[in-house]
PDB file of N, CA and C in Angstrom:
ATOM      1  N   UNK A  22       6.590-114.135  -5.381  1.00 46.00           N
ATOM      2  CA  UNK A  22       6.701-112.998  -6.289  1.00 46.00           C
ATOM      3  C   UNK A  22       8.118-112.856  -6.839  1.00 46.00           C
ATOM      4  N   UNK A  23       8.720-113.925  -7.223  1.00 50.00           N
ATOM      5  CA  UNK A  23      10.062-113.874  -7.792  1.00 50.00           C
ATOM      6  C   UNK A  23      10.134-113.092  -9.086  1.00 50.00           C
ATOM      7  N   UNK A  24       9.004-112.952  -9.779  1.00 48.00           N
ATOM      8  CA  UNK A  24       8.996-112.264 -11.069  1.00 48.00           C
ATOM      9  C   UNK A  24       9.284-110.775 -10.962  1.00 48.00           C
ATOM     10  N   UNK A  25       9.142-110.206  -9.777  1.00 51.00           N
ATOM     11  CA  UNK A  25       9.350-108.765  -9.638  1.00 51.00           C
ATOM     12  C   UNK A  25      10.769-108.373 -10.035  1.00 51.00           C
ATOM     13  N   UNK A  26      11.731-109.260  -9.862  1.00 51.00           N
ATOM     14  CA  UNK A  26      13.109-108.912 -10.248  1.00 51.00           C
ATOM     15  C   UNK A  26      13.220-108.626 -11.747  1.00 51.00           C
ATOM     16  N   UNK A  27      12.240-109.043 -12.530  1.00 85.00           N
ATOM     17  CA  UNK A  27      12.260-108.789 -13.962  1.00 85.00           C
ATOM     18  C   UNK A  27      11.601-107.460 -14.329  1.00 85.00           C
ATOM     19  N   UNK A  28      11.000-106.798 -13.350  1.00 91.00           N
ATOM     20  CA  UNK A  28      10.363-105.509 -13.604  1.00 91.00           C
ATOM     21  C   UNK A  28      11.441-104.466 -13.893  1.00 91.00           C
ATOM     22  N   UNK A  29      11.145-103.582 -14.814  1.00 95.00           N
ATOM     23  CA  UNK A  29      12.087-102.532 -15.208  1.00 95.00           C
ATOM     24  C   UNK A  29      12.242-101.471 -14.115  1.00 95.00           C
ATOM     25  N   UNK A  30      11.161-101.210 -13.397  1.00 95.00           N
ATOM     26  CA  UNK A  30      11.164-100.190 -12.349  1.00 95.00           C
ATOM     27  C   UNK A  30      11.006-100.847 -10.988  1.00 95.00           C
ATOM     28  N   UNK A  31      11.259-100.088  -9.927  1.00 93.00           N
ATOM     29  CA  UNK A  31      11.172-100.662  -8.589  1.00 93.00           C
ATOM     30  C   UNK A  31      10.398 -99.753  -7.646  1.00 93.00           C
ATOM     31  N   UNK A  32       9.986-100.331  -6.538  1.00 94.00           N
ATOM     32  CA  UNK A  32       9.260 -99.585  -5.518  1.00 94.00           C
ATOM     33  C   UNK A  32      10.132 -98.428  -5.040  1.00 94.00           C
ATOM     34  N   UNK A  33       9.527 -97.251  -4.963  1.00 94.00           N
ATOM     35  CA  UNK A  33      10.245 -96.049  -4.532  1.00 94.00           C
ATOM     36  C   UNK A  33      10.734 -95.186  -5.683  1.00 94.00           C
ATOM     37  N   UNK A  34      10.635 -95.662  -6.915  1.00 94.00           N
ATOM     38  CA  UNK A  34      11.061 -94.848  -8.056  1.00 94.00           C
ATOM     39  C   UNK A  34       9.945 -93.898  -8.486  1.00 94.00           C
ATOM     40  N   UNK A  35      10.361 -92.726  -8.952  1.00 95.00           N
ATOM     41  CA  UNK A  35       9.424 -91.753  -9.501  1.00 95.00           C
ATOM     42  C   UNK A  35       9.400 -91.940 -11.021  1.00 95.00           C
ATOM     43  N   UNK A  36       8.192 -92.083 -11.554  1.00 97.00           N
ATOM     44  CA  UNK A  36       8.004 -92.330 -12.978  1.00 97.00           C
ATOM     45  C   UNK A  36       6.977 -91.352 -13.535  1.00 97.00           C
ATOM     46  N   UNK A  37       6.927 -91.293 -14.853  1.00 97.00           N
ATOM     47  CA  UNK A  37       5.888 -90.491 -15.506  1.00 97.00           C
ATOM     48  C   UNK A  37       5.267 -91.339 -16.600  1.00 97.00           C
ATOM     49  N   UNK A  38       4.043 -90.978 -16.956  1.00 97.00           N
ATOM     50  CA  UNK A  38       3.335 -91.718 -17.997  1.00 97.00           C
ATOM     51  C   UNK A  38       3.845 -91.287 -19.362  1.00 97.00           C
ATOM     52  N   UNK A  39       3.967 -92.225 -20.267  1.00 95.00           N
ATOM     53  CA  UNK A  39       4.479 -91.980 -21.607  1.00 95.00           C
ATOM     54  C   UNK A  39       3.513 -91.149 -22.453  1.00 95.00           C
ATOM     55  N   UNK A  40       2.212 -91.309 -22.238  1.00 93.00           N
ATOM     56  CA  UNK A  40       1.214 -90.623 -23.067  1.00 93.00           C
ATOM     57  C   UNK A  40       0.466 -89.503 -22.353  1.00 93.00           C
ATOM     58  N   UNK A  41       0.230 -89.659 -21.069  1.00 93.00           N
ATOM     59  CA  UNK A  41      -0.622 -88.724 -20.337  1.00 93.00           C
ATOM     60  C   UNK A  41       0.202 -87.898 -19.340  1.00 93.00           C
ATOM     61  N   UNK A  42      -0.242 -86.667 -19.052  1.00 96.00           N
ATOM     62  CA  UNK A  42       0.561 -85.766 -18.216  1.00 96.00           C
ATOM     63  C   UNK A  42       0.417 -86.029 -16.715  1.00 96.00           C
ATOM     64  N   UNK A  43       0.951 -87.158 -16.261  1.00 97.00           N
ATOM     65  CA  UNK A  43       1.019 -87.366 -14.816  1.00 97.00           C
ATOM     66  C   UNK A  43       2.287 -88.115 -14.451  1.00 97.00           C
ATOM     67  N   UNK A  44       2.653 -87.964 -13.191  1.00 97.00           N
ATOM     68  CA  UNK A  44       3.823 -88.654 -12.650  1.00 97.00           C
ATOM     69  C   UNK A  44       3.427 -89.273 -11.329  1.00 97.00           C
ATOM     70  N   UNK A  45       4.277 -90.161 -10.817  1.00 97.00           N
ATOM     71  CA  UNK A  45       3.924 -90.795  -9.560  1.00 97.00           C
ATOM     72  C   UNK A  45       5.052 -91.615  -8.981  1.00 97.00           C
ATOM     73  N   UNK A  46       4.812 -92.086  -7.775  1.00 97.00           N
ATOM     74  CA  UNK A  46       5.763 -92.896  -7.028  1.00 97.00           C
ATOM     75  C   UNK A  46       5.243 -94.335  -7.001  1.00 97.00           C
ATOM     76  N   UNK A  47       6.088 -95.274  -7.383  1.00 97.00           N
ATOM     77  CA  UNK A  47       5.703 -96.692  -7.380  1.00 97.00           C
ATOM     78  C   UNK A  47       5.657 -97.198  -5.939  1.00 97.00           C
ATOM     79  N   UNK A  48       4.484 -97.767  -5.562  1.00 97.00           N
ATOM     80  CA  UNK A  48       4.389 -98.342  -4.213  1.00 97.00           C
ATOM     81  C   UNK A  48       4.101 -99.829  -4.213  1.00 97.00           C
ATOM     82  N   UNK A  49       3.814-100.406  -5.377  1.00 96.00           N
ATOM     83  CA  UNK A  49       3.621-101.848  -5.465  1.00 96.00           C
ATOM     84  C   UNK A  49       3.749-102.261  -6.933  1.00 96.00           C
ATOM     85  N   UNK A  50       4.054-103.537  -7.142  1.00 96.00           N
ATOM     86  CA  UNK A  50       4.252-104.056  -8.500  1.00 96.00           C
ATOM     87  C   UNK A  50       3.535-105.395  -8.626  1.00 96.00           C
ATOM     88  N   UNK A  51       2.788-105.550  -9.704  1.00 96.00           N
ATOM     89  CA  UNK A  51       2.211-106.851 -10.065  1.00 96.00           C
ATOM     90  C   UNK A  51       3.046-107.395 -11.219  1.00 96.00           C
ATOM     91  N   UNK A  52       3.517-108.646 -11.156  1.00 94.00           N
ATOM     92  CA  UNK A  52       4.340-109.210 -12.233  1.00 94.00           C
ATOM     93  C   UNK A  52       3.633-109.210 -13.586  1.00 94.00           C
ATOM     94  N   UNK A  53       2.295-109.281 -13.552  1.00 94.00           N
ATOM     95  CA  UNK A  53       1.499-109.150 -14.773  1.00 94.00           C
ATOM     96  C   UNK A  53       0.156-108.567 -14.369  1.00 94.00           C
ATOM     97  N   UNK A  54      -0.659-108.251 -15.345  1.00 96.00           N
ATOM     98  CA  UNK A  54      -1.950-107.603 -15.109  1.00 96.00           C
ATOM     99  C   UNK A  54      -2.751-108.317 -14.030  1.00 96.00           C
ATOM    100  N   UNK A  55      -3.245-107.557 -13.044  1.00 96.00           N
ATOM    101  CA  UNK A  55      -4.017-108.141 -11.951  1.00 96.00           C
ATOM    102  C   UNK A  55      -5.198-107.254 -11.567  1.00 96.00           C
ATOM    103  N   UNK A  56      -5.752-106.560 -12.523  1.00 96.00           N
ATOM    104  CA  UNK A  56      -6.935-105.740 -12.292  1.00 96.00           C
ATOM    105  C   UNK A  56      -8.123-106.447 -12.945  1.00 96.00           C
ATOM    106  N   UNK A  57      -9.268-105.790 -13.007  1.00 96.00           N
ATOM    107  CA  UNK A  57     -10.459-106.433 -13.569  1.00 96.00           C
ATOM    108  C   UNK A  57     -10.468-106.348 -15.096  1.00 96.00           C
ATOM    109  N   UNK A  58     -11.159-107.274 -15.701  1.00 96.00           N
ATOM    110  CA  UNK A  58     -11.328-107.263 -17.150  1.00 96.00           C
ATOM    111  C   UNK A  58     -12.076-105.988 -17.569  1.00 96.00           C
ATOM    112  N   UNK A  59     -13.030-105.588 -16.768  1.00 97.00           N
ATOM    113  CA  UNK A  59     -13.787-104.361 -17.047  1.00 97.00           C
ATOM    114  C   UNK A  59     -12.852-103.147 -17.106  1.00 97.00           C
ATOM    115  N   UNK A  60     -11.921-103.073 -16.157  1.00 95.00           N
ATOM    116  CA  UNK A  60     -10.962-101.958 -16.141  1.00 95.00           C
ATOM    117  C   UNK A  60     -10.135-101.975 -17.427  1.00 95.00           C
ATOM    118  N   UNK A  61      -9.625-103.148 -17.784  1.00 95.00           N
ATOM    119  CA  UNK A  61      -8.764-103.277 -18.964  1.00 95.00           C
ATOM    120  C   UNK A  61      -9.519-102.900 -20.237  1.00 95.00           C
ATOM    121  N   UNK A  62     -10.766-103.379 -20.353  1.00 96.00           N
ATOM    122  CA  UNK A  62     -11.566-103.090 -21.542  1.00 96.00           C
ATOM    123  C   UNK A  62     -12.007-101.622 -21.618  1.00 96.00           C
ATOM    124  N   UNK A  63     -11.944-100.897 -20.504  1.00 95.00           N
ATOM    125  CA  UNK A  63     -12.319 -99.480 -20.515  1.00 95.00           C
ATOM    126  C   UNK A  63     -11.236 -98.609 -21.169  1.00 95.00           C
ATOM    127  N   UNK A  64     -10.061 -99.179 -21.380  1.00 93.00           N
ATOM    128  CA  UNK A  64      -8.973 -98.456 -22.041  1.00 93.00           C
ATOM    129  C   UNK A  64      -9.214 -98.513 -23.550  1.00 93.00           C
ATOM    130  N   UNK A  65      -9.144 -97.381 -24.228  1.00 93.00           N
ATOM    131  CA  UNK A  65      -9.355 -97.412 -25.685  1.00 93.00           C
ATOM    132  C   UNK A  65      -8.419 -98.425 -26.357  1.00 93.00           C
ATOM    133  N   UNK A  66      -8.973 -99.208 -27.257  1.00 93.00           N
ATOM    134  CA  UNK A  66      -8.234-100.318 -27.859  1.00 93.00           C
ATOM    135  C   UNK A  66      -6.910 -99.882 -28.492  1.00 93.00           C
ATOM    136  N   UNK A  67      -6.888 -98.709 -29.095  1.00 92.00           N
ATOM    137  CA  UNK A  67      -5.661 -98.265 -29.775  1.00 92.00           C
ATOM    138  C   UNK A  67      -4.513 -97.963 -28.810  1.00 92.00           C
ATOM    139  N   UNK A  68      -4.801 -97.783 -27.529  1.00 91.00           N
ATOM    140  CA  UNK A  68      -3.728 -97.558 -26.547  1.00 91.00           C
ATOM    141  C   UNK A  68      -3.756 -98.596 -25.423  1.00 91.00           C
ATOM    142  N   UNK A  69      -4.573 -99.628 -25.557  1.00 94.00           N
ATOM    143  CA  UNK A  69      -4.693-100.655 -24.514  1.00 94.00           C
ATOM    144  C   UNK A  69      -3.395-101.453 -24.414  1.00 94.00           C
ATOM    145  N   UNK A  70      -2.801-101.515 -23.220  1.00 95.00           N
ATOM    146  CA  UNK A  70      -1.539-102.246 -23.061  1.00 95.00           C
ATOM    147  C   UNK A  70      -1.741-103.760 -23.003  1.00 95.00           C
ATOM    148  N   UNK A  71      -0.674-104.477 -23.263  1.00 94.00           N
ATOM    149  CA  UNK A  71      -0.668-105.935 -23.118  1.00 94.00           C
ATOM    150  C   UNK A  71      -0.817-106.302 -21.634  1.00 94.00           C
ATOM    151  N   UNK A  72      -1.340-107.476 -21.389  1.00 95.00           N
ATOM    152  CA  UNK A  72      -1.502-107.942 -20.006  1.00 95.00           C
ATOM    153  C   UNK A  72      -0.256-108.656 -19.485  1.00 95.00           C
ATOM    154  N   UNK A  73       0.583-109.158 -20.377  1.00 94.00           N
ATOM    155  CA  UNK A  73       1.721-109.996 -19.988  1.00 94.00           C
ATOM    156  C   UNK A  73       2.982-109.178 -19.711  1.00 94.00           C
ATOM    157  N   UNK A  74       2.860-108.202 -18.849  1.00 96.00           N
ATOM    158  CA  UNK A  74       3.991-107.351 -18.471  1.00 96.00           C
ATOM    159  C   UNK A  74       3.740-106.862 -17.052  1.00 96.00           C
ATOM    160  N   UNK A  75       4.770-106.364 -16.376  1.00 96.00           N
ATOM    161  CA  UNK A  75       4.535-105.814 -15.042  1.00 96.00           C
ATOM    162  C   UNK A  75       3.587-104.606 -15.088  1.00 96.00           C
ATOM    163  N   UNK A  76       2.785-104.495 -14.035  1.00 97.00           N
ATOM    164  CA  UNK A  76       1.907-103.343 -13.823  1.00 97.00           C
ATOM    165  C   UNK A  76       2.276-102.725 -12.484  1.00 97.00           C
ATOM    166  N   UNK A  77       2.219-101.416 -12.429  1.00 98.00           N
ATOM    167  CA  UNK A  77       2.695-100.664 -11.272  1.00 98.00           C
ATOM    168  C   UNK A  77       1.563 -99.884 -10.621  1.00 98.00           C
ATOM    169  N   UNK A  78       1.536 -99.930  -9.290  1.00 98.00           N
ATOM    170  CA  UNK A  78       0.598 -99.138  -8.503  1.00 98.00           C
ATOM    171  C   UNK A  78       1.341 -97.848  -8.141  1.00 98.00           C
ATOM    172  N   UNK A  79       0.736 -96.716  -8.463  1.00 98.00           N
ATOM    173  CA  UNK A  79       1.393 -95.423  -8.239  1.00 98.00           C
ATOM    174  C   UNK A  79       0.574 -94.524  -7.340  1.00 98.00           C
ATOM    175  N   UNK A  80       1.283 -93.775  -6.498  1.00 98.00           N
ATOM    176  CA  UNK A  80       0.722 -92.575  -5.900  1.00 98.00           C
ATOM    177  C   UNK A  80       0.928 -91.528  -6.981  1.00 98.00           C
ATOM    178  N   UNK A  81      -0.134 -91.198  -7.701  1.00 98.00           N
ATOM    179  CA  UNK A  81      -0.012 -90.380  -8.906  1.00 98.00           C
ATOM    180  C   UNK A  81      -0.520 -88.966  -8.679  1.00 98.00           C
ATOM    181  N   UNK A  82      -0.073 -88.066  -9.566  1.00 98.00           N
ATOM    182  CA  UNK A  82      -0.551 -86.689  -9.516  1.00 98.00           C
ATOM    183  C   UNK A  82      -0.413 -86.044 -10.878  1.00 98.00           C
ATOM    184  N   UNK A  83      -1.310 -85.120 -11.129  1.00 97.00           N
ATOM    185  CA  UNK A  83      -1.194 -84.261 -12.301  1.00 97.00           C
ATOM    186  C   UNK A  83      -1.318 -82.822 -11.799  1.00 97.00           C
ATOM    187  N   UNK A  84      -1.487 -81.877 -12.671  1.00 94.00           N
ATOM    188  CA  UNK A  84      -1.540 -80.472 -12.264  1.00 94.00           C
ATOM    189  C   UNK A  84      -2.721 -80.180 -11.341  1.00 94.00           C
ATOM    190  N   UNK A  85      -3.805 -80.943 -11.463  1.00 97.00           N
ATOM    191  CA  UNK A  85      -5.014 -80.648 -10.703  1.00 97.00           C
ATOM    192  C   UNK A  85      -5.193 -81.443  -9.415  1.00 97.00           C
ATOM    193  N   UNK A  86      -4.754 -82.706  -9.388  1.00 97.00           N
ATOM    194  CA  UNK A  86      -5.147 -83.567  -8.280  1.00 97.00           C
ATOM    195  C   UNK A  86      -4.141 -84.686  -8.033  1.00 97.00           C
ATOM    196  N   UNK A  87      -4.357 -85.407  -6.929  1.00 98.00           N
ATOM    197  CA  UNK A  87      -3.587 -86.617  -6.627  1.00 98.00           C
ATOM    198  C   UNK A  87      -4.554 -87.794  -6.613  1.00 98.00           C
ATOM    199  N   UNK A  88      -4.056 -88.975  -6.942  1.00 98.00           N
ATOM    200  CA  UNK A  88      -4.913 -90.156  -7.038  1.00 98.00           C
ATOM    201  C   UNK A  88      -4.041 -91.396  -7.089  1.00 98.00           C
ATOM    202  N   UNK A  89      -4.664 -92.572  -7.101  1.00 97.00           N
ATOM    203  CA  UNK A  89      -3.949 -93.830  -7.285  1.00 97.00           C
ATOM    204  C   UNK A  89      -4.082 -94.232  -8.743  1.00 97.00           C
ATOM    205  N   UNK A  90      -2.997 -94.742  -9.321  1.00 97.00           N
ATOM    206  CA  UNK A  90      -3.018 -95.174 -10.723  1.00 97.00           C
ATOM    207  C   UNK A  90      -2.455 -96.581 -10.828  1.00 97.00           C
ATOM    208  N   UNK A  91      -2.864 -97.277 -11.855  1.00 97.00           N
ATOM    209  CA  UNK A  91      -2.409 -98.636 -12.162  1.00 97.00           C
ATOM    210  C   UNK A  91      -1.949 -98.593 -13.615  1.00 97.00           C
ATOM    211  N   UNK A  92      -0.637 -98.742 -13.843  1.00 97.00           N
ATOM    212  CA  UNK A  92      -0.072 -98.447 -15.160  1.00 97.00           C
ATOM    213  C   UNK A  92       0.842 -99.585 -15.620  1.00 97.00           C
ATOM    214  N   UNK A  93       0.737 -99.917 -16.896  1.00 97.00           N
ATOM    215  CA  UNK A  93       1.589-100.950 -17.485  1.00 97.00           C
ATOM    216  C   UNK A  93       3.020-100.438 -17.648  1.00 97.00           C
ATOM    217  N   UNK A  94       3.965-101.368 -17.619  1.00 97.00           N
ATOM    218  CA  UNK A  94       5.369-101.004 -17.777  1.00 97.00           C
ATOM    219  C   UNK A  94       5.614-100.267 -19.092  1.00 97.00           C
ATOM    220  N   UNK A  95       4.954-100.702 -20.184  1.00 96.00           N
ATOM    221  CA  UNK A  95       5.200-100.084 -21.491  1.00 96.00           C
ATOM    222  C   UNK A  95       4.814 -98.606 -21.525  1.00 96.00           C
ATOM    223  N   UNK A  96       4.000 -98.159 -20.570  1.00 96.00           N
ATOM    224  CA  UNK A  96       3.550 -96.770 -20.556  1.00 96.00           C
ATOM    225  C   UNK A  96       4.262 -95.901 -19.534  1.00 96.00           C
ATOM    226  N   UNK A  97       5.338 -96.412 -18.936  1.00 98.00           N
ATOM    227  CA  UNK A  97       6.062 -95.633 -17.943  1.00 98.00           C
ATOM    228  C   UNK A  97       7.475 -95.305 -18.393  1.00 98.00           C
ATOM    229  N   UNK A  98       7.934 -94.144 -17.968  1.00 97.00           N
ATOM    230  CA  UNK A  98       9.308 -93.692 -18.170  1.00 97.00           C
ATOM    231  C   UNK A  98       9.828 -93.179 -16.836  1.00 97.00           C
ATOM    232  N   UNK A  99      11.139 -93.269 -16.621  1.00 96.00           N
ATOM    233  CA  UNK A  99      11.702 -92.662 -15.416  1.00 96.00           C
ATOM    234  C   UNK A  99      11.455 -91.167 -15.475  1.00 96.00           C
ATOM    235  N   UNK A 100      11.143 -90.590 -14.331  1.00 95.00           N
ATOM    236  CA  UNK A 100      10.877 -89.154 -14.269  1.00 95.00           C
ATOM    237  C   UNK A 100      12.104 -88.455 -13.705  1.00 95.00           C
ATOM    238  N   UNK A 101      12.668 -87.521 -14.454  1.00 88.00           N
ATOM    239  CA  UNK A 101      13.855 -86.815 -13.978  1.00 88.00           C
ATOM    240  C   UNK A 101      13.519 -85.427 -13.436  1.00 88.00           C
ATOM    241  N   UNK A 102      12.233 -85.163 -13.243  1.00 87.00           N
ATOM    242  CA  UNK A 102      11.786 -83.898 -12.663  1.00 87.00           C
ATOM    243  C   UNK A 102      12.121 -83.915 -11.169  1.00 87.00           C
ATOM    244  N   UNK A 103      12.848 -82.913 -10.700  1.00 82.00           N
ATOM    245  CA  UNK A 103      13.263 -82.882  -9.300  1.00 82.00           C
ATOM    246  C   UNK A 103      12.187 -82.336  -8.367  1.00 82.00           C
ATOM    247  N   UNK A 104      11.085 -81.859  -8.910  1.00 86.00           N
ATOM    248  CA  UNK A 104      10.013 -81.313  -8.069  1.00 86.00           C
ATOM    249  C   UNK A 104       9.478 -82.406  -7.146  1.00 86.00           C
ATOM    250  N   UNK A 105       9.269 -82.081  -5.871  1.00 88.00           N
ATOM    251  CA  UNK A 105       8.750 -83.101  -4.952  1.00 88.00           C
ATOM    252  C   UNK A 105       7.327 -83.500  -5.305  1.00 88.00           C
ATOM    253  N   UNK A 106       7.017 -84.747  -5.029  1.00 93.00           N
ATOM    254  CA  UNK A 106       5.652 -85.229  -5.223  1.00 93.00           C
ATOM    255  C   UNK A 106       4.803 -84.740  -4.057  1.00 93.00           C
ATOM    256  N   UNK A 107       3.527 -84.497  -4.310  1.00 94.00           N
ATOM    257  CA  UNK A 107       2.661 -83.938  -3.269  1.00 94.00           C
ATOM    258  C   UNK A 107       1.542 -84.872  -2.820  1.00 94.00           C
ATOM    259  N   UNK A 108       1.537 -86.115  -3.308  1.00 97.00           N
ATOM    260  CA  UNK A 108       0.470 -87.051  -2.922  1.00 97.00           C
ATOM    261  C   UNK A 108       0.475 -87.227  -1.403  1.00 97.00           C
ATOM    262  N   UNK A 109      -0.685 -87.077  -0.743  1.00 96.00           N
ATOM    263  CA  UNK A 109      -0.724 -87.107   0.727  1.00 96.00           C
ATOM    264  C   UNK A 109      -0.376 -88.458   1.354  1.00 96.00           C
ATOM    265  N   UNK A 110      -0.474 -89.563   0.628  1.00 96.00           N
ATOM    266  CA  UNK A 110      -0.192 -90.883   1.207  1.00 96.00           C
ATOM    267  C   UNK A 110       1.286 -91.262   1.181  1.00 96.00           C
ATOM    268  N   UNK A 111       2.091 -90.538   0.450  1.00 96.00           N
ATOM    269  CA  UNK A 111       3.505 -90.902   0.326  1.00 96.00           C
ATOM    270  C   UNK A 111       4.213 -90.913   1.680  1.00 96.00           C
ATOM    271  N   UNK A 112       3.978 -89.891   2.493  1.00 94.00           N
ATOM    272  CA  UNK A 112       4.671 -89.779   3.778  1.00 94.00           C
ATOM    273  C   UNK A 112       4.378 -90.888   4.760  1.00 94.00           C
ATOM    274  N   UNK A 113       3.251 -91.571   4.592  1.00 94.00           N
ATOM    275  CA  UNK A 113       2.914 -92.678   5.491  1.00 94.00           C
ATOM    276  C   UNK A 113       3.812 -93.881   5.272  1.00 94.00           C
ATOM    277  N   UNK A 114       4.283 -94.080   4.038  1.00 95.00           N
ATOM    278  CA  UNK A 114       5.041 -95.292   3.716  1.00 95.00           C
ATOM    279  C   UNK A 114       6.459 -95.046   3.248  1.00 95.00           C
ATOM    280  N   UNK A 115       6.784 -93.799   2.867  1.00 96.00           N
ATOM    281  CA  UNK A 115       8.094 -93.522   2.279  1.00 96.00           C
ATOM    282  C   UNK A 115       8.787 -92.348   2.953  1.00 96.00           C
ATOM    283  N   UNK A 116      10.102 -92.379   2.887  1.00 93.00           N
ATOM    284  CA  UNK A 116      10.957 -91.284   3.331  1.00 93.00           C
ATOM    285  C   UNK A 116      11.717 -90.803   2.101  1.00 93.00           C
ATOM    286  N   UNK A 117      11.756 -89.504   1.900  1.00 88.00           N
ATOM    287  CA  UNK A 117      12.506 -88.949   0.771  1.00 88.00           C
ATOM    288  C   UNK A 117      13.988 -88.985   1.132  1.00 88.00           C
ATOM    289  N   UNK A 118      14.801 -89.534   0.250  1.00 82.00           N
ATOM    290  CA  UNK A 118      16.239 -89.590   0.535  1.00 82.00           C
ATOM    291  C   UNK A 118      16.923 -88.346  -0.014  1.00 82.00           C
ATOM    292  N   UNK A 119      18.174 -88.194   0.249  1.00 76.00           N
ATOM    293  CA  UNK A 119      18.907 -87.009  -0.150  1.00 76.00           C
ATOM    294  C   UNK A 119      19.166 -86.903  -1.642  1.00 76.00           C
ATOM    295  N   UNK A 120      18.877 -87.961  -2.383  1.00 73.00           N
ATOM    296  CA  UNK A 120      19.136 -87.964  -3.822  1.00 73.00           C
ATOM    297  C   UNK A 120      17.879 -87.730  -4.654  1.00 73.00           C
ATOM    298  N   UNK A 121      16.796 -87.319  -4.013  1.00 71.00           N
ATOM    299  CA  UNK A 121      15.556 -87.077  -4.737  1.00 71.00           C
ATOM    300  C   UNK A 121      14.705 -88.315  -4.922  1.00 71.00           C
ATOM    301  N   UNK A 122      15.154 -89.436  -4.381  1.00 79.00           N
ATOM    302  CA  UNK A 122      14.386 -90.676  -4.471  1.00 79.00           C
ATOM    303  C   UNK A 122      13.613 -90.919  -3.189  1.00 79.00           C
ATOM    304  N   UNK A 123      12.953 -92.054  -3.133  1.00 92.00           N
ATOM    305  CA  UNK A 123      12.149 -92.411  -1.969  1.00 92.00           C
ATOM    306  C   UNK A 123      12.494 -93.830  -1.552  1.00 92.00           C
ATOM    307  N   UNK A 124      12.470 -94.060  -0.247  1.00 92.00           N
ATOM    308  CA  UNK A 124      12.662 -95.420   0.254  1.00 92.00           C
ATOM    309  C   UNK A 124      11.562 -95.715   1.267  1.00 92.00           C
ATOM    310  N   UNK A 125      11.217 -96.992   1.379  1.00 93.00           N
ATOM    311  CA  UNK A 125      10.178 -97.392   2.321  1.00 93.00           C
ATOM    312  C   UNK A 125      10.587 -97.044   3.739  1.00 93.00           C
ATOM    313  N   UNK A 126       9.639 -96.582   4.521  1.00 92.00           N
ATOM    314  CA  UNK A 126       9.888 -96.335   5.941  1.00 92.00           C
ATOM    315  C   UNK A 126      10.184 -97.666   6.625  1.00 92.00           C
ATOM    316  N   UNK A 127      11.072 -97.676   7.610  1.00 89.00           N
ATOM    317  CA  UNK A 127      11.304 -98.917   8.364  1.00 89.00           C
ATOM    318  C   UNK A 127       9.980 -99.415   8.960  1.00 89.00           C
ATOM    319  N   UNK A 128       9.731-100.698   8.816  1.00 83.00           N
ATOM    320  CA  UNK A 128       8.508-101.294   9.341  1.00 83.00           C
ATOM    321  C   UNK A 128       7.322-101.180   8.402  1.00 83.00           C
ATOM    322  N   UNK A 129       7.470-100.434   7.315  1.00 78.00           N
ATOM    323  CA  UNK A 129       6.383-100.327   6.350  1.00 78.00           C
ATOM    324  C   UNK A 129       6.392-101.571   5.481  1.00 78.00           C
ATOM    325  N   UNK A 130       5.235-102.186   5.368  1.00 69.00           N
ATOM    326  CA  UNK A 130       5.152-103.393   4.552  1.00 69.00           C
ATOM    327  C   UNK A 130       4.567-103.069   3.209  1.00 69.00           C
ATOM    328  N   UNK A 131       4.836-103.929   2.297  1.00 62.00           N
ATOM    329  CA  UNK A 131       4.321-103.723   0.945  1.00 62.00           C
ATOM    330  C   UNK A 131       3.167-104.607   0.659  1.00 62.00           C
TER     331      UNK A 131
END
């Protein structure tokens, strides 16, 4: 997975979606699209992202709920909202640092 060094974002960063109202914590990165063709085709063509870019697995949340999301790099922005994330799975793998970021727990594998 040497290609991950070319990803714009990294594991433990908080990001938000460019078009939709949700934010999340990156917990894994695919160097390029690695989901199903059915999933990709379910995205409306006018906003369907390219496959040849990093894709990020997020512990995501919006105003109503928490969930897992799979988002292309072109649709993510760094999130500067200081509000803590509330996704219940974050605490199993990450520790919140003093700067508002997250780091993997010791012994947690990716």
